[in-house]
PDB file of C-alpha atoms and ligand atoms in Angstrom:
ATOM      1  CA  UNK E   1     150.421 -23.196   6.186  1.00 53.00           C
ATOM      2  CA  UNK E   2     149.745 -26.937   5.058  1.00 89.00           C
ATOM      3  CA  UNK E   3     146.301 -26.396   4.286  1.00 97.00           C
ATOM      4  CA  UNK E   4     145.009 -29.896   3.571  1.00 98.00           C
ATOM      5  CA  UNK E   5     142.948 -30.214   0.147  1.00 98.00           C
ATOM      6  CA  UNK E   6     139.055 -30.306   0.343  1.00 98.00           C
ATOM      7  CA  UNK E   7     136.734 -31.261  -2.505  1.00 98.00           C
ATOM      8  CA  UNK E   8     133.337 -31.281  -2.187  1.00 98.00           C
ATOM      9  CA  UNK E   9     130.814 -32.717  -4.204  1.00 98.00           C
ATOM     10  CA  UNK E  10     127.412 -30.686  -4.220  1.00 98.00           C
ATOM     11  CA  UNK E  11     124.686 -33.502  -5.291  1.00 98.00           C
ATOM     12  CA  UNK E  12     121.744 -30.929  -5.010  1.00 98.00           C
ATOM     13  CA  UNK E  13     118.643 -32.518  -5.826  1.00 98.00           C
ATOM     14  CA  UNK E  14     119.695 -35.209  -7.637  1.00 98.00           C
ATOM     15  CA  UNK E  15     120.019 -38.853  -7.648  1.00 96.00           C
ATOM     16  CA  UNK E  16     117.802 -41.997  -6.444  1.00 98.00           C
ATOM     17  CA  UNK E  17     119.113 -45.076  -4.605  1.00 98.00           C
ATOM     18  CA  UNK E  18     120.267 -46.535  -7.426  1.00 98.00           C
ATOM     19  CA  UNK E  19     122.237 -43.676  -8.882  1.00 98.00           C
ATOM     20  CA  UNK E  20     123.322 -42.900  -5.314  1.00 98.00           C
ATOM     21  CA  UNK E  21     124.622 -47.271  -5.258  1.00 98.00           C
ATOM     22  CA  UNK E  22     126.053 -46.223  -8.336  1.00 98.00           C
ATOM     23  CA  UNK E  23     128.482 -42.955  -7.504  1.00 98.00           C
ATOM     24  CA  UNK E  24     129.421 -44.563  -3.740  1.00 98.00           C
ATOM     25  CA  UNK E  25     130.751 -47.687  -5.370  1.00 98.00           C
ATOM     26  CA  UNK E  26     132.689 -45.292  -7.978  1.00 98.00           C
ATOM     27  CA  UNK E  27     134.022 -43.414  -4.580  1.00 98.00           C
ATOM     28  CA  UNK E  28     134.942 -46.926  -2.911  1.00 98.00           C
ATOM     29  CA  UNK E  29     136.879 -48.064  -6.207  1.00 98.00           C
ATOM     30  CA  UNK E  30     138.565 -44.444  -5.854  1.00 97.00           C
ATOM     31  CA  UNK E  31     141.552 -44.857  -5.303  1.00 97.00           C
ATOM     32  CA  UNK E  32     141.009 -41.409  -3.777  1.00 98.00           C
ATOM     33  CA  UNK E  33     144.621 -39.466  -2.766  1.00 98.00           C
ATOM     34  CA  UNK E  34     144.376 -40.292   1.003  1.00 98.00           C
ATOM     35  CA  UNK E  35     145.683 -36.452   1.503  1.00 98.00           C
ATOM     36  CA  UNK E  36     142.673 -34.976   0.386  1.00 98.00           C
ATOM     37  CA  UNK E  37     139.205 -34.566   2.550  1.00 98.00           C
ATOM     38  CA  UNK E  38     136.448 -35.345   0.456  1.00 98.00           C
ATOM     39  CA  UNK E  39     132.672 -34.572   1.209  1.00 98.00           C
ATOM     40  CA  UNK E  40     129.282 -35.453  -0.281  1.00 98.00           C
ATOM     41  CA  UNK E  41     126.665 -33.410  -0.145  1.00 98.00           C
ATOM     42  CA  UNK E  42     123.195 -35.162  -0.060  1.00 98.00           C
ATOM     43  CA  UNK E  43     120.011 -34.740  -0.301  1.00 98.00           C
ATOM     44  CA  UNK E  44     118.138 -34.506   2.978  1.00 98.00           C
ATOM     45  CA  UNK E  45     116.028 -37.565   2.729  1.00 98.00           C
ATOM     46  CA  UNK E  46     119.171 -39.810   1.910  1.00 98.00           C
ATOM     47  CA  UNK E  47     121.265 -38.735   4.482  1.00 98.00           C
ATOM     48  CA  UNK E  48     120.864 -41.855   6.690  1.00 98.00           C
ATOM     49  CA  UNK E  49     120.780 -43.868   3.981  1.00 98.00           C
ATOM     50  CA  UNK E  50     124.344 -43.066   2.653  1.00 98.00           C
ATOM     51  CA  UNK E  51     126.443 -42.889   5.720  1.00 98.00           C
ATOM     52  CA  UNK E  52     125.645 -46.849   5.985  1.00 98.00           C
ATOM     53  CA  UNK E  53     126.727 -47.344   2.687  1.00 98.00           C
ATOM     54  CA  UNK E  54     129.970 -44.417   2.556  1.00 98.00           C
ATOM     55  CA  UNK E  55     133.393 -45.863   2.775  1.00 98.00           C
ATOM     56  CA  UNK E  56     135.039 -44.519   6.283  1.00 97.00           C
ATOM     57  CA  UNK E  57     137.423 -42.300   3.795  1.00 98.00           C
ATOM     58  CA  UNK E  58     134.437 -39.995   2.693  1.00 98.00           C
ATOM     59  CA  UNK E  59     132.721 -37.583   4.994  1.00 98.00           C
ATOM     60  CA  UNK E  60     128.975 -36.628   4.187  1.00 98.00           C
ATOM     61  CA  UNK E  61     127.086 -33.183   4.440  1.00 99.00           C
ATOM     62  CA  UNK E  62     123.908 -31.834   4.419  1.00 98.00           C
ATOM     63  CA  UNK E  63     123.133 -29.231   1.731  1.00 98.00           C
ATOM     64  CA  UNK E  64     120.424 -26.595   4.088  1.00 98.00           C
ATOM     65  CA  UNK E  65     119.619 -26.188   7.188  1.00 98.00           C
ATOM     66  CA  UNK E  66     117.625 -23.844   9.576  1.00 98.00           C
ATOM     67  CA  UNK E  67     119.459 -21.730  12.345  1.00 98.00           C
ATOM     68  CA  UNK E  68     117.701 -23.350  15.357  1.00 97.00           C
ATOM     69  CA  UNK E  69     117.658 -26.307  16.697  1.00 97.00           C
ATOM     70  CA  UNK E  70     114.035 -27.175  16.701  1.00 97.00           C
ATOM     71  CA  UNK E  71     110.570 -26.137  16.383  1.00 98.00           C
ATOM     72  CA  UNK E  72     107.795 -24.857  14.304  1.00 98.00           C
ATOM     73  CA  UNK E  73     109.442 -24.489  10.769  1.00 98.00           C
ATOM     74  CA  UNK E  74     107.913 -27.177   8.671  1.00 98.00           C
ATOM     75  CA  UNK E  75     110.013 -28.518   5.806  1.00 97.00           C
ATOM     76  CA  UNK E  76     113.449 -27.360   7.780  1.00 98.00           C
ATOM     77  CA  UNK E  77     115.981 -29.563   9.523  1.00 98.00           C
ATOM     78  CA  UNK E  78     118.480 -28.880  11.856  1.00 98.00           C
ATOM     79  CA  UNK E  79     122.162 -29.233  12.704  1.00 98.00           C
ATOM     80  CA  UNK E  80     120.773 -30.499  15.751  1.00 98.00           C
ATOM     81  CA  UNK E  81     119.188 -33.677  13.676  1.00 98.00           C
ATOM     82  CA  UNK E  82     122.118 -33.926  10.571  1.00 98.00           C
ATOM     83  CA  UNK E  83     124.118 -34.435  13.860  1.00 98.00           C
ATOM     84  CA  UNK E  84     122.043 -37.095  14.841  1.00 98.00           C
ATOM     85  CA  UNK E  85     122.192 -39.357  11.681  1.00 98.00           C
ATOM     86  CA  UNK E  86     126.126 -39.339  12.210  1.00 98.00           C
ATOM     87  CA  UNK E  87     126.536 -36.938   9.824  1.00 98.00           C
ATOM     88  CA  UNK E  88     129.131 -33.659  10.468  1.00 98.00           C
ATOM     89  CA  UNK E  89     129.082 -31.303   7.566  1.00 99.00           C
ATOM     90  CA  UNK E  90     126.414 -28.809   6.150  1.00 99.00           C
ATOM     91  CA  UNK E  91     126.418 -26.816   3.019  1.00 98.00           C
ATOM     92  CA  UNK E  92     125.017 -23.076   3.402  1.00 98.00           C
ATOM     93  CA  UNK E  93     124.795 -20.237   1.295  1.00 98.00           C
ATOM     94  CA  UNK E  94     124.926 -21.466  -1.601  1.00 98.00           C
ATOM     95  CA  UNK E  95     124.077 -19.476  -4.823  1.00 97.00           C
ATOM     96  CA  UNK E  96     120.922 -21.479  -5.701  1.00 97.00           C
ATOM     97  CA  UNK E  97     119.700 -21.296  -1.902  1.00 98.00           C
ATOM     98  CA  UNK E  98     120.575 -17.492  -2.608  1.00 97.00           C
ATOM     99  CA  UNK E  99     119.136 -16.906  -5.946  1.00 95.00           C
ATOM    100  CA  UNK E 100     116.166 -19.301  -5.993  1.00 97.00           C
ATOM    101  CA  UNK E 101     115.100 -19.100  -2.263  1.00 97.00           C
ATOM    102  CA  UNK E 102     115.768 -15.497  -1.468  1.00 97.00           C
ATOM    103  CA  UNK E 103     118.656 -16.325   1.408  1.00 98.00           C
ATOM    104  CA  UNK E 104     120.384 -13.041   2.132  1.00 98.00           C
ATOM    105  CA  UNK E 105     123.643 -12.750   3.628  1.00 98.00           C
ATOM    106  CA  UNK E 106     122.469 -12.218   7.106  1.00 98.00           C
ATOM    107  CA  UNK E 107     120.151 -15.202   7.078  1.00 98.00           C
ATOM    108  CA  UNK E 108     122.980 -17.510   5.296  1.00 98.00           C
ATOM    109  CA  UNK E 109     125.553 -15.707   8.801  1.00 98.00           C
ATOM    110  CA  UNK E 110     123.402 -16.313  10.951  1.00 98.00           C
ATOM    111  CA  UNK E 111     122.839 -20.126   9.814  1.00 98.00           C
ATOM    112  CA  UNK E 112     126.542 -20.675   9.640  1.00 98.00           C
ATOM    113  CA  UNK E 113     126.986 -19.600  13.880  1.00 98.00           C
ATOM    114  CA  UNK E 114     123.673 -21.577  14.571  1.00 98.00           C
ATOM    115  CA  UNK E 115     125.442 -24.513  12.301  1.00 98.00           C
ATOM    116  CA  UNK E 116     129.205 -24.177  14.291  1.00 98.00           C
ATOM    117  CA  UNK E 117     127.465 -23.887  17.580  1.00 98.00           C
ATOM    118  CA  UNK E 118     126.073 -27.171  16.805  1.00 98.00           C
ATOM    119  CA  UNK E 119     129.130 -28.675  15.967  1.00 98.00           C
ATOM    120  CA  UNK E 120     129.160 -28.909  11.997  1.00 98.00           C
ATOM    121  CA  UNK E 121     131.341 -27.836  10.326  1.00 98.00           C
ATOM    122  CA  UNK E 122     130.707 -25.677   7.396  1.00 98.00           C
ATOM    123  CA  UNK E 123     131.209 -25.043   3.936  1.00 99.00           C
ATOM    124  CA  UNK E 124     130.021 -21.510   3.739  1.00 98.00           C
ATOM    125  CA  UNK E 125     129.801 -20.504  -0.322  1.00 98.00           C
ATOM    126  CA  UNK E 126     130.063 -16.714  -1.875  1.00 98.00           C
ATOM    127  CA  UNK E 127     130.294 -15.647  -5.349  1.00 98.00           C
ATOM    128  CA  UNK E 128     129.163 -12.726  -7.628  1.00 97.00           C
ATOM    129  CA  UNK E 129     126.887 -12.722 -10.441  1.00 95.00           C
ATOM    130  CA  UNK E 130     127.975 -12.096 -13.770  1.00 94.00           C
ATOM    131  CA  UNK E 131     126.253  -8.323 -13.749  1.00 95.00           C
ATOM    132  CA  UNK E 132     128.358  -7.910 -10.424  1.00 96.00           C
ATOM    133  CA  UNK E 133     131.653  -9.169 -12.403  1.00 95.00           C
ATOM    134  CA  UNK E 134     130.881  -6.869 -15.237  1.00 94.00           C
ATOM    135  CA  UNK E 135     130.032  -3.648 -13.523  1.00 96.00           C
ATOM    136  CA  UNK E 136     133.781  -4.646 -11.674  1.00 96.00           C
ATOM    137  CA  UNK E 137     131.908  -5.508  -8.137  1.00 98.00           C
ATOM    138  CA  UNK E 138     133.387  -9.095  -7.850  1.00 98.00           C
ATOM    139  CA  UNK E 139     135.325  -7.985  -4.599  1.00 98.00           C
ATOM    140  CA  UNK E 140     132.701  -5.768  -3.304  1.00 98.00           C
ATOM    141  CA  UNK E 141     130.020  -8.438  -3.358  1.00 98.00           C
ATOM    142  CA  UNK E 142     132.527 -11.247  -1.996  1.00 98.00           C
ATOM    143  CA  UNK E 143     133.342  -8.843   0.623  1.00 98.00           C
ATOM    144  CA  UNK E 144     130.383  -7.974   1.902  1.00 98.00           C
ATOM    145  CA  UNK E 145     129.491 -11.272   2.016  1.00 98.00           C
ATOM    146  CA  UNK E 146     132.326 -12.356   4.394  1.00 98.00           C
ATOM    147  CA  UNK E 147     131.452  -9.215   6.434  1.00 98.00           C
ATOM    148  CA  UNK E 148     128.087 -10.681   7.296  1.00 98.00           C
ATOM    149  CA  UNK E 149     129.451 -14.150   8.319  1.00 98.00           C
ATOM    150  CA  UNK E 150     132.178 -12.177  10.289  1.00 98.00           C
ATOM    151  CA  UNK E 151     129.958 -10.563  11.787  1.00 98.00           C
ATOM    152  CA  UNK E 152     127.768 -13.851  12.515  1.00 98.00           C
ATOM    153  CA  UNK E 153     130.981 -15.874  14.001  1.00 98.00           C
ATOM    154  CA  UNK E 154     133.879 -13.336  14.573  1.00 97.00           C
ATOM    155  CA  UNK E 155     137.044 -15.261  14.630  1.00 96.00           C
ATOM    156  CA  UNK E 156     135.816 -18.979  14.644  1.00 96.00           C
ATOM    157  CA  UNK E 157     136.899 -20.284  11.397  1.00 98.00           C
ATOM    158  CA  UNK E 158     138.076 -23.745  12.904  1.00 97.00           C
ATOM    159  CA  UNK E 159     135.409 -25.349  11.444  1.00 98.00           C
ATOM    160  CA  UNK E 160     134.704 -23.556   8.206  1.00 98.00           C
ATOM    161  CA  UNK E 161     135.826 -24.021   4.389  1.00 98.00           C
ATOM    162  CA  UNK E 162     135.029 -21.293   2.241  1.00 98.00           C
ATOM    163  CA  UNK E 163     134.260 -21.648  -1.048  1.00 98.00           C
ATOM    164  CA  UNK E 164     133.958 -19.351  -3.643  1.00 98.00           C
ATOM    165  CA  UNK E 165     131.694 -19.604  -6.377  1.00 97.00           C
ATOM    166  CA  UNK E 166     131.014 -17.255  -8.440  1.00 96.00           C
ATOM    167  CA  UNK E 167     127.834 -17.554 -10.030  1.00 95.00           C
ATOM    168  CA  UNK E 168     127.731 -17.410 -13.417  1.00 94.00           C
ATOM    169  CA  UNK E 169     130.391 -20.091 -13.436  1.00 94.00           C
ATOM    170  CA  UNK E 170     128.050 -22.460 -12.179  1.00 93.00           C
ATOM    171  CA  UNK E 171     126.469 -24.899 -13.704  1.00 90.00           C
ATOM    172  CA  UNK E 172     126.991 -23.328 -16.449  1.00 91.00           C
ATOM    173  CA  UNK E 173     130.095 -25.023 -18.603  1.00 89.00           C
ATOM    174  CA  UNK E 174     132.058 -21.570 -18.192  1.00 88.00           C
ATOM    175  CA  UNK E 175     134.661 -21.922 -15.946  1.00 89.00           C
ATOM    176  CA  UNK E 176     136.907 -19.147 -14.374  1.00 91.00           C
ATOM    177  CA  UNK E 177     139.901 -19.104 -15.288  1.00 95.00           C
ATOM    178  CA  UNK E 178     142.646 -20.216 -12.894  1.00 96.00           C
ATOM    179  CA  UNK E 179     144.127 -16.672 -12.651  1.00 97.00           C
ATOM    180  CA  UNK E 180     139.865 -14.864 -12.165  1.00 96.00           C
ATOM    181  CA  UNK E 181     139.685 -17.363  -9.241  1.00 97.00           C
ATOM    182  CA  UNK E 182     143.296 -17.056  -7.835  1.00 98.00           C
ATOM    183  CA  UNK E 183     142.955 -13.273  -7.935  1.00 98.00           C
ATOM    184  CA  UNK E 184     139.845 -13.760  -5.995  1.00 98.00           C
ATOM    185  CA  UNK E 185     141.072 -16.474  -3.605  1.00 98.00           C
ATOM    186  CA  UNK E 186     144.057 -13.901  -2.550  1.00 98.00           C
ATOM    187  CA  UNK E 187     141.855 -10.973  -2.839  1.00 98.00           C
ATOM    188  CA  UNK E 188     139.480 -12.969   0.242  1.00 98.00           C
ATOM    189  CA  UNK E 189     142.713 -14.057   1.764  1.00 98.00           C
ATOM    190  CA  UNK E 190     144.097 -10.415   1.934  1.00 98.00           C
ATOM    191  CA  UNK E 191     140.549  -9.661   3.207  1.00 98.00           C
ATOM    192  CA  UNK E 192     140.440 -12.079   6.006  1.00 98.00           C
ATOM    193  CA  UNK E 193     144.178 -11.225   7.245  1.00 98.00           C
ATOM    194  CA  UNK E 194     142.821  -7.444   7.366  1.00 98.00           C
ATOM    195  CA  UNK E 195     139.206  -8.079   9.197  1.00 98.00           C
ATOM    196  CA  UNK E 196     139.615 -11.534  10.964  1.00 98.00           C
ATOM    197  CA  UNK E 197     143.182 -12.681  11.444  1.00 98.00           C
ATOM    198  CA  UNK E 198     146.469 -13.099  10.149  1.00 98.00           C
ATOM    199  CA  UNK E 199     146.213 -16.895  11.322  1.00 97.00           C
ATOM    200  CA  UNK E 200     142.427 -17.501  10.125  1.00 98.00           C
ATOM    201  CA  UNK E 201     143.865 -15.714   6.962  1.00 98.00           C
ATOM    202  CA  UNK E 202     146.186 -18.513   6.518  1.00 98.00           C
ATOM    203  CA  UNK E 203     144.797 -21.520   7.903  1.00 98.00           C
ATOM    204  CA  UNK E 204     140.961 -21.336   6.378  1.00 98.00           C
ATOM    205  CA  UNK E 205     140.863 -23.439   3.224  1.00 98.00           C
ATOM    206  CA  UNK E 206     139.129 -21.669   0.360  1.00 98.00           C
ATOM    207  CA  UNK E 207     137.375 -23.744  -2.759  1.00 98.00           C
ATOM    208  CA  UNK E 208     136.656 -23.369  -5.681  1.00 98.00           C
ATOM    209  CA  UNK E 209     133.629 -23.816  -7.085  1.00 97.00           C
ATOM    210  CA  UNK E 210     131.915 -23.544 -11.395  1.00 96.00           C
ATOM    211  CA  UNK E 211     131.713 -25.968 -13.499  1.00 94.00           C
ATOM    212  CA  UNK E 212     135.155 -27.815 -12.555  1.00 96.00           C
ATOM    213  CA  UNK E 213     135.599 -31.322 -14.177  1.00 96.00           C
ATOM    214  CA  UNK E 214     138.367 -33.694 -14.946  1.00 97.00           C
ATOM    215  CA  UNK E 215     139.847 -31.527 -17.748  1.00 96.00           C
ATOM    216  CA  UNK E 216     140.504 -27.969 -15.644  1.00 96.00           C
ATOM    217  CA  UNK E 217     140.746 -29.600 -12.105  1.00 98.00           C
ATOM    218  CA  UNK E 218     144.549 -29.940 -12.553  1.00 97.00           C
ATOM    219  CA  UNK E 219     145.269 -26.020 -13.773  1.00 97.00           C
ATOM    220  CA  UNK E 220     142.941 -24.667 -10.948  1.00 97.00           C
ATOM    221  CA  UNK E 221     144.264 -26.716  -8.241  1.00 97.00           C
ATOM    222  CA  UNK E 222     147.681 -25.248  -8.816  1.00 97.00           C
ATOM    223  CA  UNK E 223     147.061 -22.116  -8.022  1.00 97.00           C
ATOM    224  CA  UNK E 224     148.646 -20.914  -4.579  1.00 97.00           C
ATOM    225  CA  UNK E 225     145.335 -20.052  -2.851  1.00 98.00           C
ATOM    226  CA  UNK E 226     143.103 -22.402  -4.113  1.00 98.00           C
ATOM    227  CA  UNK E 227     142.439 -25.583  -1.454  1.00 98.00           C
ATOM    228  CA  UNK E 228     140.138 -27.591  -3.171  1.00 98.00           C
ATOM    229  CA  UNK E 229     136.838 -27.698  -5.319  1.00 98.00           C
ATOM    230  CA  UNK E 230     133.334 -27.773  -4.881  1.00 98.00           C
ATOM    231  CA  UNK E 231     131.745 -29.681  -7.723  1.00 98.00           C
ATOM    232  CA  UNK E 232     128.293 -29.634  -8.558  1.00 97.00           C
ATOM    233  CA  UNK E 233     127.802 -31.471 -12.178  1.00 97.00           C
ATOM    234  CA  UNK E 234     130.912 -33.481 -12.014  1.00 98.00           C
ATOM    235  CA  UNK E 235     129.959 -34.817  -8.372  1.00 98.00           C
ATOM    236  CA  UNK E 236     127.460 -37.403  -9.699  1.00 98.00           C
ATOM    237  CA  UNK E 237     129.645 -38.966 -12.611  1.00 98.00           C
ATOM    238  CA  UNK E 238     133.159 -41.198 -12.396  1.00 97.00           C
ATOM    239  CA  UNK E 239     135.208 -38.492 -12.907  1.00 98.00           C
ATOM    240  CA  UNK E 240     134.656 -36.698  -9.857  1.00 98.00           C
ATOM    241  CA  UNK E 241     137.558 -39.392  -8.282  1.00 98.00           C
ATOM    242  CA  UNK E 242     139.880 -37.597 -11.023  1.00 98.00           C
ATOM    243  CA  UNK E 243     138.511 -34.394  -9.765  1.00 98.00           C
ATOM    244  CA  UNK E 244     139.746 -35.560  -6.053  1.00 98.00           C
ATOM    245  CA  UNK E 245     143.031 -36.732  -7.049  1.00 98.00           C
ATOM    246  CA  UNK E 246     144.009 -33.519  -9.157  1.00 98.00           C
ATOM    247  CA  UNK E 247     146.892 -32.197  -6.557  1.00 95.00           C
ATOM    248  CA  UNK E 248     148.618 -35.039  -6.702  1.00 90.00           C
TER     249      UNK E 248
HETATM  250  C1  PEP F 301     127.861 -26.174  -7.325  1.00 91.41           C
HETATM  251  O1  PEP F 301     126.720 -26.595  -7.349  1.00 91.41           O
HETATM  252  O2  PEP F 301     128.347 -25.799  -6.233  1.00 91.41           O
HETATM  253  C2  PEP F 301     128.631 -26.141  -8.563  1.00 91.41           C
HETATM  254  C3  PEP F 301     129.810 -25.581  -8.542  1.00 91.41           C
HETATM  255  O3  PEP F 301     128.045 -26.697  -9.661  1.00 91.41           O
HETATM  256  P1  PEP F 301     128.776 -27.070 -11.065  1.00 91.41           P
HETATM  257  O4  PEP F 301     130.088 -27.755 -10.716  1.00 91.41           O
HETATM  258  O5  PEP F 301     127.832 -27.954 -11.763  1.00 91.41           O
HETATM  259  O6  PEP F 301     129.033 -25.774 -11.770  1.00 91.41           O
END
């Protein structure tokens, strides 16, 4: 096992230079738990900007990107170009590029192989809605979802964290609780082991993502299956470094 701890921290579309000065000097003060992997995830048009300013312990992603590596697709960048600013890490799926920009799970699988081919690595988010949770399709949903990327990239999960967000727990203030996600965190486990691999099942690092902060991190990140957080609020104030350090 030894799955190392990930957090993420999912800027969206926030933050100017300043405020970006602001939360990277907050991340240099840390300390952050040196056995953690953290990642930032930036807005586009700062990308460049922040890796020359992002201490060497903090790795930076992109939040989108298109599933080729260039062409006519104005307004889209590539993993081709996020790997050209230095930067290693992309962002896809998630529920807002789901929800707001109509990605279906085939577009969001077939990103995620263009993304790995590329050499990114990938945080690859899933989640149900709360009408999905209440009509008991949580696993359903979740499941297909990790059918489509399965189908999209087989057994190369290398260079993938998973992280599961359900939807109506973020942004939101509602939390799941540590049992709702650890139920679903084995449930994707037991999934993977079934359809992918018994070794995939073990070694891919899953994430949790809704409305963490300071004051559940601790709870969540005991929880057997859970490797780490993806924090979307919390990710632009000082106590995301609390957030980092809560498996210590
Ligand atoms: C997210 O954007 O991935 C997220 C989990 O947001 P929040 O932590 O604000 O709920």
């Amino acid at each position: 096992m030894g799955r190392k701890f990930v957090v993420g921290g999912n800027w969206k579309m926030n933050g100017d230079k300043n405020q970006i000065n602001e939360i990277v000097n907050n991340l240099k003060k840390g300390p952050l738990d040196p056995n953690v992997e953290v990642i930032v995830g930036v807005p586009a048009i700062y990308l460049s900007y922040v890796k020359t300013i992002i201490p060497d312990n903090v790795e930076v992603a992109a939040q989108n990107c298109w599933k080729s590596p260039k062409g006519a697709f104005t307004g889209e960048i590539s993993p081709a170009m996020i790997k050209d600013v230095g930067v290693n890490w992309v962002i896809l799926g998630h529920s807002e590029r789901r929800t707001i920009f109509g990605e279906k799970d085939e577009l969001v699988a077939e990103k995620v192989a263009h993304a790995l081919e590329s050499g990114l690595k990938v945080i690859a988010c899933i989640g149900e809605t709360l009408e999905e949770r209440e009509s008991g399709k949580t696993e359903e949903v979740v499941f297909r979802q990790l059918k489509a990327l399965v189908s999209a990239i087989g057994d190369k999960w290398e260079n993938i964290v998973l992280a599961y967000e359900p939807v109506w727990a973020i942004g939101t203030g509602k939390t799941a609780t540590p049992q709702q996600a650890q139920d679903v965190h084995h449930a994707l486990r037991n999934w993977l082991s079934a359809n992918v691999s018994g070794s995939v099942s073990d070694a891919v690092r899953i994430q949790y993502g809704g409305s963490v902060t300071a004051a559940n991190a601790k709870e969540l990140a005991s929880c057997k299956d859970i490797d780490g957080f993806l924090v979307g609020g919390a990710s632009l104030k000082p106590e995301f470094v609390e957030i980092v350090n809560a498996n210590q």
